[in-house]
Structures are given as C-alpha cells and as structure tokens.
C-alpha cells in the first residue's frame, strides 16, 4: 500500500503538468469561449485535487553506507553506486546528505584513479549545483591535475572546467572546454561523456542566443 501511495504522489504532479501543456496547446489551436470555460473548470479541479499532493522524499542513506563500511570494509564499497546516491541527493536538493556522502567516499575513491576521477567530477558538479562556485573551481583543478597523470581522464577534466565556467557565465570558456571534451569523447568512443558535452554545448548556445 505504501509503495502505491508514493507512486501516485509522484505521478499526479507529473500528470498535472502534462495536462496543463495539453490544455494550452488545444486552446491555442482553436480558442473559443466554451473551450476557455472548460479549461478553467479543469484547471480548478487540478489545483484542488492534484497539485497539493506532496512529492516523494528520497531519504538520505548515509547511515546505510556507514553500516556497509563497518560490515564489509571500505575495499568492498561500490563507489559508482554511492556516487549515484550523491547525484540523487543533489537532484532533490539535499545538500547536507550529498556532501556527507562525498566526504565518506573520498578515502575509498582515492584507491583507484578511475573512481577518484568520478568522485572529483561529482564533487565539482555538486558544489556547482549548490552555488559554491569557487570551491567547484578548486575541485575542477584537482581533476585537471589528475588528468595530467592519466590522459584518459582529460575529457572529463575539460567537462568539469566547462561546468564551472558556465556557472560563472563565461560562455567562451564553457564552449571551448566543452568542445574539447566532445572531441576527446569521440576519439575514445565515450558515449556518456559525448552526451554530457553535447548537452552543455547546447545550453551555451541557448544562453548566448
């Protein structure tokens, strides 16, 4: 029963938003007083019955992470999984949990260069998301230093620098770093990096125009 309630609380606001776009589209295509009245009635119903429903809250899993460390040891931690939790906490706006998880993960991440890369990247993005721009720039520089040792990480270092630059509204630097990340991604056939670089380039283009 609880699972169904969470599902519905998440789905209803999404349906409401889709409904609002649909109503606007229909009315724009064939506006009439009757259509306008029907839309007003339906909008009132949406506001009263659907929009007040709360969105689901994603709990912080820091305690679960700490328990796993005690039970299995730091060497058995799935870094990528827990970095995914950091991303989730960032997306729902739970700043404290995101940074607490990053702090707990740091020692384990440093044991492997690839894990350290992803940890630095996620920390840079998280700092950016919560408008700690100067700290994000410092982490992006640490990532760049790591890429100087391991060239296979250079594209991700470029992308991190681009993310910091766009927060500073430095569109020229953003474009340059994102294009370098894209070039590297295509050379290395890194589809994830390519997608992120293209998304950032698209964002810069929209901001400029």
JSON list of C-alpha atoms in Angstrom, two decimals:
[
{"chain": "A", "resi": 1, "resn": "UNK", "atom": "CA", "xyz": [0.00, 0.00, 0.00]},
{"chain": "A", "resi": 2, "resn": "UNK", "atom": "CA", "xyz": [2.78, 2.42, 0.87]},
{"chain": "A", "resi": 3, "resn": "UNK", "atom": "CA", "xyz": [4.52, 1.82, -2.45]},
{"chain": "A", "resi": 4, "resn": "UNK", "atom": "CA", "xyz": [1.33, 2.65, -4.36]},
{"chain": "A", "resi": 5, "resn": "UNK", "atom": "CA", "xyz": [0.89, 5.88, -2.41]},
{"chain": "A", "resi": 6, "resn": "UNK", "atom": "CA", "xyz": [4.42, 7.02, -3.19]},
{"chain": "A", "resi": 7, "resn": "UNK", "atom": "CA", "xyz": [3.96, 6.15, -6.82]},
{"chain": "A", "resi": 8, "resn": "UNK", "atom": "CA", "xyz": [0.73, 8.12, -7.03]},
{"chain": "A", "resi": 9, "resn": "UNK", "atom": "CA", "xyz": [2.16, 11.14, -5.24]},
{"chain": "A", "resi": 10, "resn": "UNK", "atom": "CA", "xyz": [4.95, 11.25, -7.77]},
{"chain": "A", "resi": 11, "resn": "UNK", "atom": "CA", "xyz": [2.76, 10.59, -10.78]},
{"chain": "A", "resi": 12, "resn": "UNK", "atom": "CA", "xyz": [-0.04, 13.04, -10.06]},
{"chain": "A", "resi": 13, "resn": "UNK", "atom": "CA", "xyz": [2.02, 16.27, -10.28]},
{"chain": "A", "resi": 14, "resn": "UNK", "atom": "CA", "xyz": [3.65, 14.98, -13.46]},
{"chain": "A", "resi": 15, "resn": "UNK", "atom": "CA", "xyz": [0.24, 14.29, -14.98]},
{"chain": "A", "resi": 16, "resn": "UNK", "atom": "CA", "xyz": [-0.92, 17.72, -13.87]},
{"chain": "A", "resi": 17, "resn": "UNK", "atom": "CA", "xyz": [1.96, 19.42, -15.64]},
{"chain": "A", "resi": 18, "resn": "UNK", "atom": "CA", "xyz": [1.34, 17.39, -18.81]},
{"chain": "A", "resi": 19, "resn": "UNK", "atom": "CA", "xyz": [-2.34, 18.27, -18.59]},
{"chain": "A", "resi": 20, "resn": "UNK", "atom": "CA", "xyz": [-1.58, 21.99, -18.36]},
{"chain": "A", "resi": 21, "resn": "UNK", "atom": "CA", "xyz": [0.55, 21.84, -21.51]},
{"chain": "A", "resi": 22, "resn": "UNK", "atom": "CA", "xyz": [-2.15, 19.86, -23.32]},
{"chain": "A", "resi": 23, "resn": "UNK", "atom": "CA", "xyz": [-4.84, 22.38, -22.39]},
{"chain": "A", "resi": 24, "resn": "UNK", "atom": "CA", "xyz": [-2.70, 25.27, -23.56]},
{"chain": "A", "resi": 25, "resn": "UNK", "atom": "CA", "xyz": [-1.98, 23.55, -26.84]},
{"chain": "A", "resi": 26, "resn": "UNK", "atom": "CA", "xyz": [-5.64, 22.79, -27.56]},
{"chain": "A", "resi": 27, "resn": "UNK", "atom": "CA", "xyz": [-6.80, 26.26, -26.68]},
{"chain": "A", "resi": 28, "resn": "UNK", "atom": "CA", "xyz": [-4.11, 27.84, -28.86]},
{"chain": "A", "resi": 29, "resn": "UNK", "atom": "CA", "xyz": [-5.22, 25.72, -31.82]},
{"chain": "A", "resi": 30, "resn": "UNK", "atom": "CA", "xyz": [-8.92, 26.50, -31.61]},
{"chain": "A", "resi": 31, "resn": "UNK", "atom": "CA", "xyz": [-9.77, 29.12, -28.99]},
{"chain": "A", "resi": 32, "resn": "UNK", "atom": "CA", "xyz": [-13.41, 29.76, -28.15]},
{"chain": "A", "resi": 33, "resn": "UNK", "atom": "CA", "xyz": [-15.35, 30.99, -25.10]},
{"chain": "A", "resi": 34, "resn": "UNK", "atom": "CA", "xyz": [-16.67, 27.46, -24.48]},
{"chain": "A", "resi": 35, "resn": "UNK", "atom": "CA", "xyz": [-13.17, 25.97, -24.63]},
{"chain": "A", "resi": 36, "resn": "UNK", "atom": "CA", "xyz": [-11.91, 28.63, -22.26]},
{"chain": "A", "resi": 37, "resn": "UNK", "atom": "CA", "xyz": [-14.63, 27.88, -19.73]},
{"chain": "A", "resi": 38, "resn": "UNK", "atom": "CA", "xyz": [-13.93, 24.14, -19.89]},
{"chain": "A", "resi": 39, "resn": "UNK", "atom": "CA", "xyz": [-10.21, 24.71, -19.38]},
{"chain": "A", "resi": 40, "resn": "UNK", "atom": "CA", "xyz": [-10.90, 26.97, -16.40]},
{"chain": "A", "resi": 41, "resn": "UNK", "atom": "CA", "xyz": [-13.07, 24.31, -14.76]},
{"chain": "A", "resi": 42, "resn": "UNK", "atom": "CA", "xyz": [-10.49, 21.59, -15.36]},
{"chain": "A", "resi": 43, "resn": "UNK", "atom": "CA", "xyz": [-7.63, 23.77, -14.12]},
{"chain": "A", "resi": 44, "resn": "UNK", "atom": "CA", "xyz": [-9.54, 24.46, -10.92]},
{"chain": "A", "resi": 45, "resn": "UNK", "atom": "CA", "xyz": [-10.01, 20.73, -10.40]},
{"chain": "A", "resi": 46, "resn": "UNK", "atom": "CA", "xyz": [-6.29, 20.10, -10.99]},
{"chain": "A", "resi": 47, "resn": "UNK", "atom": "CA", "xyz": [-5.30, 22.77, -8.46]},
{"chain": "A", "resi": 48, "resn": "UNK", "atom": "CA", "xyz": [-7.70, 21.46, -5.82]},
{"chain": "A", "resi": 49, "resn": "UNK", "atom": "CA", "xyz": [-7.18, 17.71, -6.14]},
{"chain": "A", "resi": 50, "resn": "UNK", "atom": "CA", "xyz": [-3.78, 17.06, -7.70]},
{"chain": "A", "resi": 51, "resn": "UNK", "atom": "CA", "xyz": [-1.30, 19.88, -7.25]},
{"chain": "A", "resi": 52, "resn": "UNK", "atom": "CA", "xyz": [-1.43, 19.93, -3.39]},
{"chain": "A", "resi": 53, "resn": "UNK", "atom": "CA", "xyz": [-0.21, 16.31, -3.22]},
{"chain": "A", "resi": 54, "resn": "UNK", "atom": "CA", "xyz": [3.36, 16.15, -1.87]},
{"chain": "A", "resi": 55, "resn": "UNK", "atom": "CA", "xyz": [6.24, 14.92, -3.98]},
{"chain": "A", "resi": 56, "resn": "UNK", "atom": "CA", "xyz": [8.03, 11.83, -2.65]},
{"chain": "A", "resi": 57, "resn": "UNK", "atom": "CA", "xyz": [11.05, 12.46, -0.46]},
{"chain": "A", "resi": 58, "resn": "UNK", "atom": "CA", "xyz": [14.21, 10.45, -1.10]},
{"chain": "A", "resi": 59, "resn": "UNK", "atom": "CA", "xyz": [15.75, 9.62, 2.28]},
{"chain": "A", "resi": 60, "resn": "UNK", "atom": "CA", "xyz": [19.44, 10.12, 2.94]},
{"chain": "A", "resi": 61, "resn": "UNK", "atom": "CA", "xyz": [21.18, 6.73, 3.00]},
{"chain": "A", "resi": 62, "resn": "UNK", "atom": "CA", "xyz": [24.30, 7.88, 4.86]},
{"chain": "A", "resi": 63, "resn": "UNK", "atom": "CA", "xyz": [23.67, 5.54, 7.81]},
{"chain": "A", "resi": 64, "resn": "UNK", "atom": "CA", "xyz": [23.22, 2.59, 5.44]},
{"chain": "A", "resi": 65, "resn": "UNK", "atom": "CA", "xyz": [26.52, 3.46, 3.77]},
{"chain": "A", "resi": 66, "resn": "UNK", "atom": "CA", "xyz": [28.32, 3.66, 7.12]},
{"chain": "A", "resi": 67, "resn": "UNK", "atom": "CA", "xyz": [26.85, 0.31, 8.17]},
{"chain": "A", "resi": 68, "resn": "UNK", "atom": "CA", "xyz": [28.11, -1.29, 4.94]},
{"chain": "A", "resi": 69, "resn": "UNK", "atom": "CA", "xyz": [31.57, 0.08, 5.59]},
{"chain": "A", "resi": 70, "resn": "UNK", "atom": "CA", "xyz": [31.63, -1.44, 9.07]},
{"chain": "A", "resi": 71, "resn": "UNK", "atom": "CA", "xyz": [30.28, -4.77, 7.86]},
{"chain": "A", "resi": 72, "resn": "UNK", "atom": "CA", "xyz": [32.23, -5.27, 4.63]},
{"chain": "A", "resi": 73, "resn": "UNK", "atom": "CA", "xyz": [35.15, -2.85, 4.87]},
{"chain": "A", "resi": 74, "resn": "UNK", "atom": "CA", "xyz": [36.00, 0.14, 2.69]},
{"chain": "A", "resi": 75, "resn": "UNK", "atom": "CA", "xyz": [37.55, -2.03, -0.01]},
{"chain": "A", "resi": 76, "resn": "UNK", "atom": "CA", "xyz": [34.16, -3.62, -0.75]},
{"chain": "A", "resi": 77, "resn": "UNK", "atom": "CA", "xyz": [32.26, -0.37, -1.25]},
{"chain": "A", "resi": 78, "resn": "UNK", "atom": "CA", "xyz": [30.61, 0.07, -4.66]},
{"chain": "A", "resi": 79, "resn": "UNK", "atom": "CA", "xyz": [31.85, 3.59, -5.39]},
{"chain": "A", "resi": 80, "resn": "UNK", "atom": "CA", "xyz": [29.78, 4.06, -8.55]},
{"chain": "A", "resi": 81, "resn": "UNK", "atom": "CA", "xyz": [26.57, 3.06, -6.78]},
{"chain": "A", "resi": 82, "resn": "UNK", "atom": "CA", "xyz": [27.12, 5.52, -3.96]},
{"chain": "A", "resi": 83, "resn": "UNK", "atom": "CA", "xyz": [28.13, 8.30, -6.32]},
{"chain": "A", "resi": 84, "resn": "UNK", "atom": "CA", "xyz": [24.74, 7.68, -7.90]},
{"chain": "A", "resi": 85, "resn": "UNK", "atom": "CA", "xyz": [23.24, 8.35, -4.47]},
{"chain": "A", "resi": 86, "resn": "UNK", "atom": "CA", "xyz": [25.19, 11.61, -4.32]},
{"chain": "A", "resi": 87, "resn": "UNK", "atom": "CA", "xyz": [23.68, 12.59, -7.67]},
{"chain": "A", "resi": 88, "resn": "UNK", "atom": "CA", "xyz": [20.18, 11.72, -6.41]},
{"chain": "A", "resi": 89, "resn": "UNK", "atom": "CA", "xyz": [20.63, 13.81, -3.26]},
{"chain": "A", "resi": 90, "resn": "UNK", "atom": "CA", "xyz": [21.88, 16.68, -5.41]},
{"chain": "A", "resi": 91, "resn": "UNK", "atom": "CA", "xyz": [18.85, 16.47, -7.69]},
{"chain": "A", "resi": 92, "resn": "UNK", "atom": "CA", "xyz": [16.38, 16.53, -4.78]},
{"chain": "A", "resi": 93, "resn": "UNK", "atom": "CA", "xyz": [18.22, 19.43, -3.14]},
{"chain": "A", "resi": 94, "resn": "UNK", "atom": "CA", "xyz": [19.58, 17.58, -0.09]},
{"chain": "A", "resi": 95, "resn": "UNK", "atom": "CA", "xyz": [22.87, 19.45, 0.14]},
{"chain": "A", "resi": 96, "resn": "UNK", "atom": "CA", "xyz": [23.98, 18.13, 3.53]},
{"chain": "A", "resi": 97, "resn": "UNK", "atom": "CA", "xyz": [23.47, 14.47, 2.62]},
{"chain": "A", "resi": 98, "resn": "UNK", "atom": "CA", "xyz": [25.23, 14.88, -0.74]},
{"chain": "A", "resi": 99, "resn": "UNK", "atom": "CA", "xyz": [28.33, 16.38, 0.87]},
{"chain": "A", "resi": 100, "resn": "UNK", "atom": "CA", "xyz": [28.29, 13.93, 3.78]},
{"chain": "A", "resi": 101, "resn": "UNK", "atom": "CA", "xyz": [28.28, 11.02, 1.33]},
{"chain": "A", "resi": 102, "resn": "UNK", "atom": "CA", "xyz": [31.09, 12.59, -0.71]},
{"chain": "A", "resi": 103, "resn": "UNK", "atom": "CA", "xyz": [33.18, 13.01, 2.44]},
{"chain": "A", "resi": 104, "resn": "UNK", "atom": "CA", "xyz": [32.62, 9.37, 3.43]},
{"chain": "A", "resi": 105, "resn": "UNK", "atom": "CA", "xyz": [33.51, 8.16, -0.08]},
{"chain": "A", "resi": 106, "resn": "UNK", "atom": "CA", "xyz": [36.72, 10.16, -0.51]},
{"chain": "A", "resi": 107, "resn": "UNK", "atom": "CA", "xyz": [39.18, 7.73, 1.07]},
{"chain": "A", "resi": 108, "resn": "UNK", "atom": "CA", "xyz": [37.81, 4.71, -0.80]},
{"chain": "A", "resi": 109, "resn": "UNK", "atom": "CA", "xyz": [37.63, 6.62, -4.09]},
{"chain": "A", "resi": 110, "resn": "UNK", "atom": "CA", "xyz": [41.30, 7.61, -3.91]},
{"chain": "A", "resi": 111, "resn": "UNK", "atom": "CA", "xyz": [42.38, 3.95, -4.06]},
{"chain": "A", "resi": 112, "resn": "UNK", "atom": "CA", "xyz": [41.52, 3.76, -7.74]},
{"chain": "A", "resi": 113, "resn": "UNK", "atom": "CA", "xyz": [42.25, 6.54, -10.29]},
{"chain": "A", "resi": 114, "resn": "UNK", "atom": "CA", "xyz": [39.01, 5.94, -12.23]},
{"chain": "A", "resi": 115, "resn": "UNK", "atom": "CA", "xyz": [36.94, 6.10, -9.02]},
{"chain": "A", "resi": 116, "resn": "UNK", "atom": "CA", "xyz": [38.85, 9.18, -7.92]},
{"chain": "A", "resi": 117, "resn": "UNK", "atom": "CA", "xyz": [38.06, 10.81, -11.27]},
{"chain": "A", "resi": 118, "resn": "UNK", "atom": "CA", "xyz": [34.34, 10.20, -10.87]},
{"chain": "A", "resi": 119, "resn": "UNK", "atom": "CA", "xyz": [34.42, 11.35, -7.25]},
{"chain": "A", "resi": 120, "resn": "UNK", "atom": "CA", "xyz": [36.12, 14.62, -8.21]},
{"chain": "A", "resi": 121, "resn": "UNK", "atom": "CA", "xyz": [33.70, 15.15, -11.06]},
{"chain": "A", "resi": 122, "resn": "UNK", "atom": "CA", "xyz": [30.63, 14.54, -8.89]},
{"chain": "A", "resi": 123, "resn": "UNK", "atom": "CA", "xyz": [32.00, 16.81, -6.19]},
{"chain": "A", "resi": 124, "resn": "UNK", "atom": "CA", "xyz": [32.60, 19.57, -8.74]},
{"chain": "A", "resi": 125, "resn": "UNK", "atom": "CA", "xyz": [29.07, 19.25, -10.11]},
{"chain": "A", "resi": 126, "resn": "UNK", "atom": "CA", "xyz": [27.58, 19.12, -6.60]},
{"chain": "A", "resi": 127, "resn": "UNK", "atom": "CA", "xyz": [29.46, 22.23, -5.49]},
{"chain": "A", "resi": 128, "resn": "UNK", "atom": "CA", "xyz": [28.26, 23.99, -8.65]},
{"chain": "A", "resi": 129, "resn": "UNK", "atom": "CA", "xyz": [24.67, 22.89, -8.04]},
{"chain": "A", "resi": 130, "resn": "UNK", "atom": "CA", "xyz": [24.67, 24.49, -4.59]},
{"chain": "A", "resi": 131, "resn": "UNK", "atom": "CA", "xyz": [26.46, 27.63, -5.86]},
{"chain": "A", "resi": 132, "resn": "UNK", "atom": "CA", "xyz": [29.82, 27.04, -4.20]},
{"chain": "A", "resi": 133, "resn": "UNK", "atom": "CA", "xyz": [31.50, 28.18, -7.41]},
{"chain": "A", "resi": 134, "resn": "UNK", "atom": "CA", "xyz": [34.99, 28.94, -6.07]},
{"chain": "A", "resi": 135, "resn": "UNK", "atom": "CA", "xyz": [35.18, 25.55, -4.34]},
{"chain": "A", "resi": 136, "resn": "UNK", "atom": "CA", "xyz": [33.93, 23.89, -7.52]},
{"chain": "A", "resi": 137, "resn": "UNK", "atom": "CA", "xyz": [36.72, 25.58, -9.47]},
{"chain": "A", "resi": 138, "resn": "UNK", "atom": "CA", "xyz": [39.28, 24.21, -7.00]},
{"chain": "A", "resi": 139, "resn": "UNK", "atom": "CA", "xyz": [37.92, 20.66, -7.38]},
{"chain": "A", "resi": 140, "resn": "UNK", "atom": "CA", "xyz": [37.89, 21.01, -11.16]},
{"chain": "A", "resi": 141, "resn": "UNK", "atom": "CA", "xyz": [41.57, 21.98, -10.98]},
{"chain": "A", "resi": 142, "resn": "UNK", "atom": "CA", "xyz": [42.30, 18.87, -8.88]},
{"chain": "A", "resi": 143, "resn": "UNK", "atom": "CA", "xyz": [40.58, 16.82, -11.57]},
{"chain": "A", "resi": 144, "resn": "UNK", "atom": "CA", "xyz": [42.68, 18.52, -14.22]},
{"chain": "A", "resi": 145, "resn": "UNK", "atom": "CA", "xyz": [45.84, 17.68, -12.24]},
{"chain": "A", "resi": 146, "resn": "UNK", "atom": "CA", "xyz": [44.74, 14.04, -12.15]},
{"chain": "A", "resi": 147, "resn": "UNK", "atom": "CA", "xyz": [44.21, 14.13, -15.92]},
{"chain": "A", "resi": 148, "resn": "UNK", "atom": "CA", "xyz": [47.79, 15.31, -16.35]},
{"chain": "A", "resi": 149, "resn": "UNK", "atom": "CA", "xyz": [48.85, 11.98, -14.82]},
{"chain": "A", "resi": 150, "resn": "UNK", "atom": "CA", "xyz": [46.23, 9.87, -16.57]},
{"chain": "A", "resi": 151, "resn": "UNK", "atom": "CA", "xyz": [45.48, 11.20, -20.07]},
{"chain": "A", "resi": 152, "resn": "UNK", "atom": "CA", "xyz": [42.38, 9.03, -20.44]},
{"chain": "A", "resi": 153, "resn": "UNK", "atom": "CA", "xyz": [40.63, 11.38, -17.98]},
{"chain": "A", "resi": 154, "resn": "UNK", "atom": "CA", "xyz": [41.29, 14.58, -19.92]},
{"chain": "A", "resi": 155, "resn": "UNK", "atom": "CA", "xyz": [37.83, 14.79, -21.46]},
{"chain": "A", "resi": 156, "resn": "UNK", "atom": "CA", "xyz": [36.15, 14.63, -18.06]},
{"chain": "A", "resi": 157, "resn": "UNK", "atom": "CA", "xyz": [38.54, 17.29, -16.76]},
{"chain": "A", "resi": 158, "resn": "UNK", "atom": "CA", "xyz": [37.52, 19.52, -19.67]},
{"chain": "A", "resi": 159, "resn": "UNK", "atom": "CA", "xyz": [33.85, 18.91, -18.92]},
{"chain": "A", "resi": 160, "resn": "UNK", "atom": "CA", "xyz": [34.32, 19.81, -15.25]},
{"chain": "A", "resi": 161, "resn": "UNK", "atom": "CA", "xyz": [36.08, 23.03, -16.25]},
{"chain": "A", "resi": 162, "resn": "UNK", "atom": "CA", "xyz": [33.22, 23.78, -18.63]},
{"chain": "A", "resi": 163, "resn": "UNK", "atom": "CA", "xyz": [30.64, 23.30, -15.88]},
{"chain": "A", "resi": 164, "resn": "UNK", "atom": "CA", "xyz": [32.47, 25.73, -13.61]},
{"chain": "A", "resi": 165, "resn": "UNK", "atom": "CA", "xyz": [32.78, 28.25, -16.45]},
{"chain": "A", "resi": 166, "resn": "UNK", "atom": "CA", "xyz": [29.08, 28.21, -17.27]},
{"chain": "A", "resi": 167, "resn": "UNK", "atom": "CA", "xyz": [28.22, 28.95, -13.63]},
{"chain": "A", "resi": 168, "resn": "UNK", "atom": "CA", "xyz": [30.48, 31.98, -13.90]},
{"chain": "A", "resi": 169, "resn": "UNK", "atom": "CA", "xyz": [28.67, 32.98, -17.12]},
{"chain": "A", "resi": 170, "resn": "UNK", "atom": "CA", "xyz": [31.94, 32.66, -19.02]},
{"chain": "A", "resi": 171, "resn": "UNK", "atom": "CA", "xyz": [30.38, 31.28, -22.19]},
{"chain": "A", "resi": 172, "resn": "UNK", "atom": "CA", "xyz": [33.54, 31.46, -24.29]},
{"chain": "A", "resi": 173, "resn": "UNK", "atom": "CA", "xyz": [35.45, 29.30, -21.82]},
{"chain": "A", "resi": 174, "resn": "UNK", "atom": "CA", "xyz": [32.47, 26.97, -21.47]},
{"chain": "A", "resi": 175, "resn": "UNK", "atom": "CA", "xyz": [32.26, 26.49, -25.23]},
{"chain": "A", "resi": 176, "resn": "UNK", "atom": "CA", "xyz": [35.99, 25.88, -25.57]},
{"chain": "A", "resi": 177, "resn": "UNK", "atom": "CA", "xyz": [36.22, 23.33, -22.75]},
{"chain": "A", "resi": 178, "resn": "UNK", "atom": "CA", "xyz": [33.00, 21.53, -23.77]},
{"chain": "A", "resi": 179, "resn": "UNK", "atom": "CA", "xyz": [34.18, 21.23, -27.37]},
{"chain": "A", "resi": 180, "resn": "UNK", "atom": "CA", "xyz": [37.48, 19.77, -26.17]},
{"chain": "A", "resi": 181, "resn": "UNK", "atom": "CA", "xyz": [35.55, 17.29, -24.02]},
{"chain": "A", "resi": 182, "resn": "UNK", "atom": "CA", "xyz": [33.40, 16.38, -27.04]},
{"chain": "A", "resi": 183, "resn": "UNK", "atom": "CA", "xyz": [36.44, 15.85, -29.27]},
{"chain": "A", "resi": 184, "resn": "UNK", "atom": "CA", "xyz": [38.03, 13.61, -26.66]},
{"chain": "A", "resi": 185, "resn": "UNK", "atom": "CA", "xyz": [34.81, 11.67, -26.12]},
{"chain": "A", "resi": 186, "resn": "UNK", "atom": "CA", "xyz": [34.50, 10.89, -29.83]},
{"chain": "A", "resi": 187, "resn": "UNK", "atom": "CA", "xyz": [38.13, 9.81, -30.04]},
{"chain": "A", "resi": 188, "resn": "UNK", "atom": "CA", "xyz": [37.71, 7.48, -27.07]},
{"chain": "A", "resi": 189, "resn": "UNK", "atom": "CA", "xyz": [34.14, 6.44, -28.02]},
{"chain": "A", "resi": 190, "resn": "UNK", "atom": "CA", "xyz": [32.94, 7.54, -24.59]},
{"chain": "A", "resi": 191, "resn": "UNK", "atom": "CA", "xyz": [29.20, 7.91, -25.22]},
{"chain": "A", "resi": 192, "resn": "UNK", "atom": "CA", "xyz": [28.36, 9.23, -21.76]},
{"chain": "A", "resi": 193, "resn": "UNK", "atom": "CA", "xyz": [30.96, 11.98, -21.95]},
{"chain": "A", "resi": 194, "resn": "UNK", "atom": "CA", "xyz": [29.85, 12.79, -25.51]},
{"chain": "A", "resi": 195, "resn": "UNK", "atom": "CA", "xyz": [26.21, 13.17, -24.41]},
{"chain": "A", "resi": 196, "resn": "UNK", "atom": "CA", "xyz": [27.12, 15.43, -21.49]},
{"chain": "A", "resi": 197, "resn": "UNK", "atom": "CA", "xyz": [29.39, 17.59, -23.63]},
{"chain": "A", "resi": 198, "resn": "UNK", "atom": "CA", "xyz": [26.74, 17.99, -26.34]},
{"chain": "A", "resi": 199, "resn": "UNK", "atom": "CA", "xyz": [24.15, 18.91, -23.71]},
{"chain": "A", "resi": 200, "resn": "UNK", "atom": "CA", "xyz": [26.42, 21.58, -22.29]},
{"chain": "A", "resi": 201, "resn": "UNK", "atom": "CA", "xyz": [27.22, 22.98, -25.74]},
{"chain": "A", "resi": 202, "resn": "UNK", "atom": "CA", "xyz": [23.50, 23.16, -26.46]},
{"chain": "A", "resi": 203, "resn": "UNK", "atom": "CA", "xyz": [22.94, 25.01, -23.19]},
{"chain": "A", "resi": 204, "resn": "UNK", "atom": "CA", "xyz": [25.62, 27.55, -24.02]},
{"chain": "A", "resi": 205, "resn": "UNK", "atom": "CA", "xyz": [24.13, 28.14, -27.46]},
{"chain": "A", "resi": 206, "resn": "UNK", "atom": "CA", "xyz": [20.70, 28.83, -25.92]},
{"chain": "A", "resi": 207, "resn": "UNK", "atom": "CA", "xyz": [22.17, 31.21, -23.35]},
{"chain": "A", "resi": 208, "resn": "UNK", "atom": "CA", "xyz": [24.08, 33.15, -26.00]},
{"chain": "A", "resi": 209, "resn": "UNK", "atom": "CA", "xyz": [21.14, 33.44, -28.37]}
]
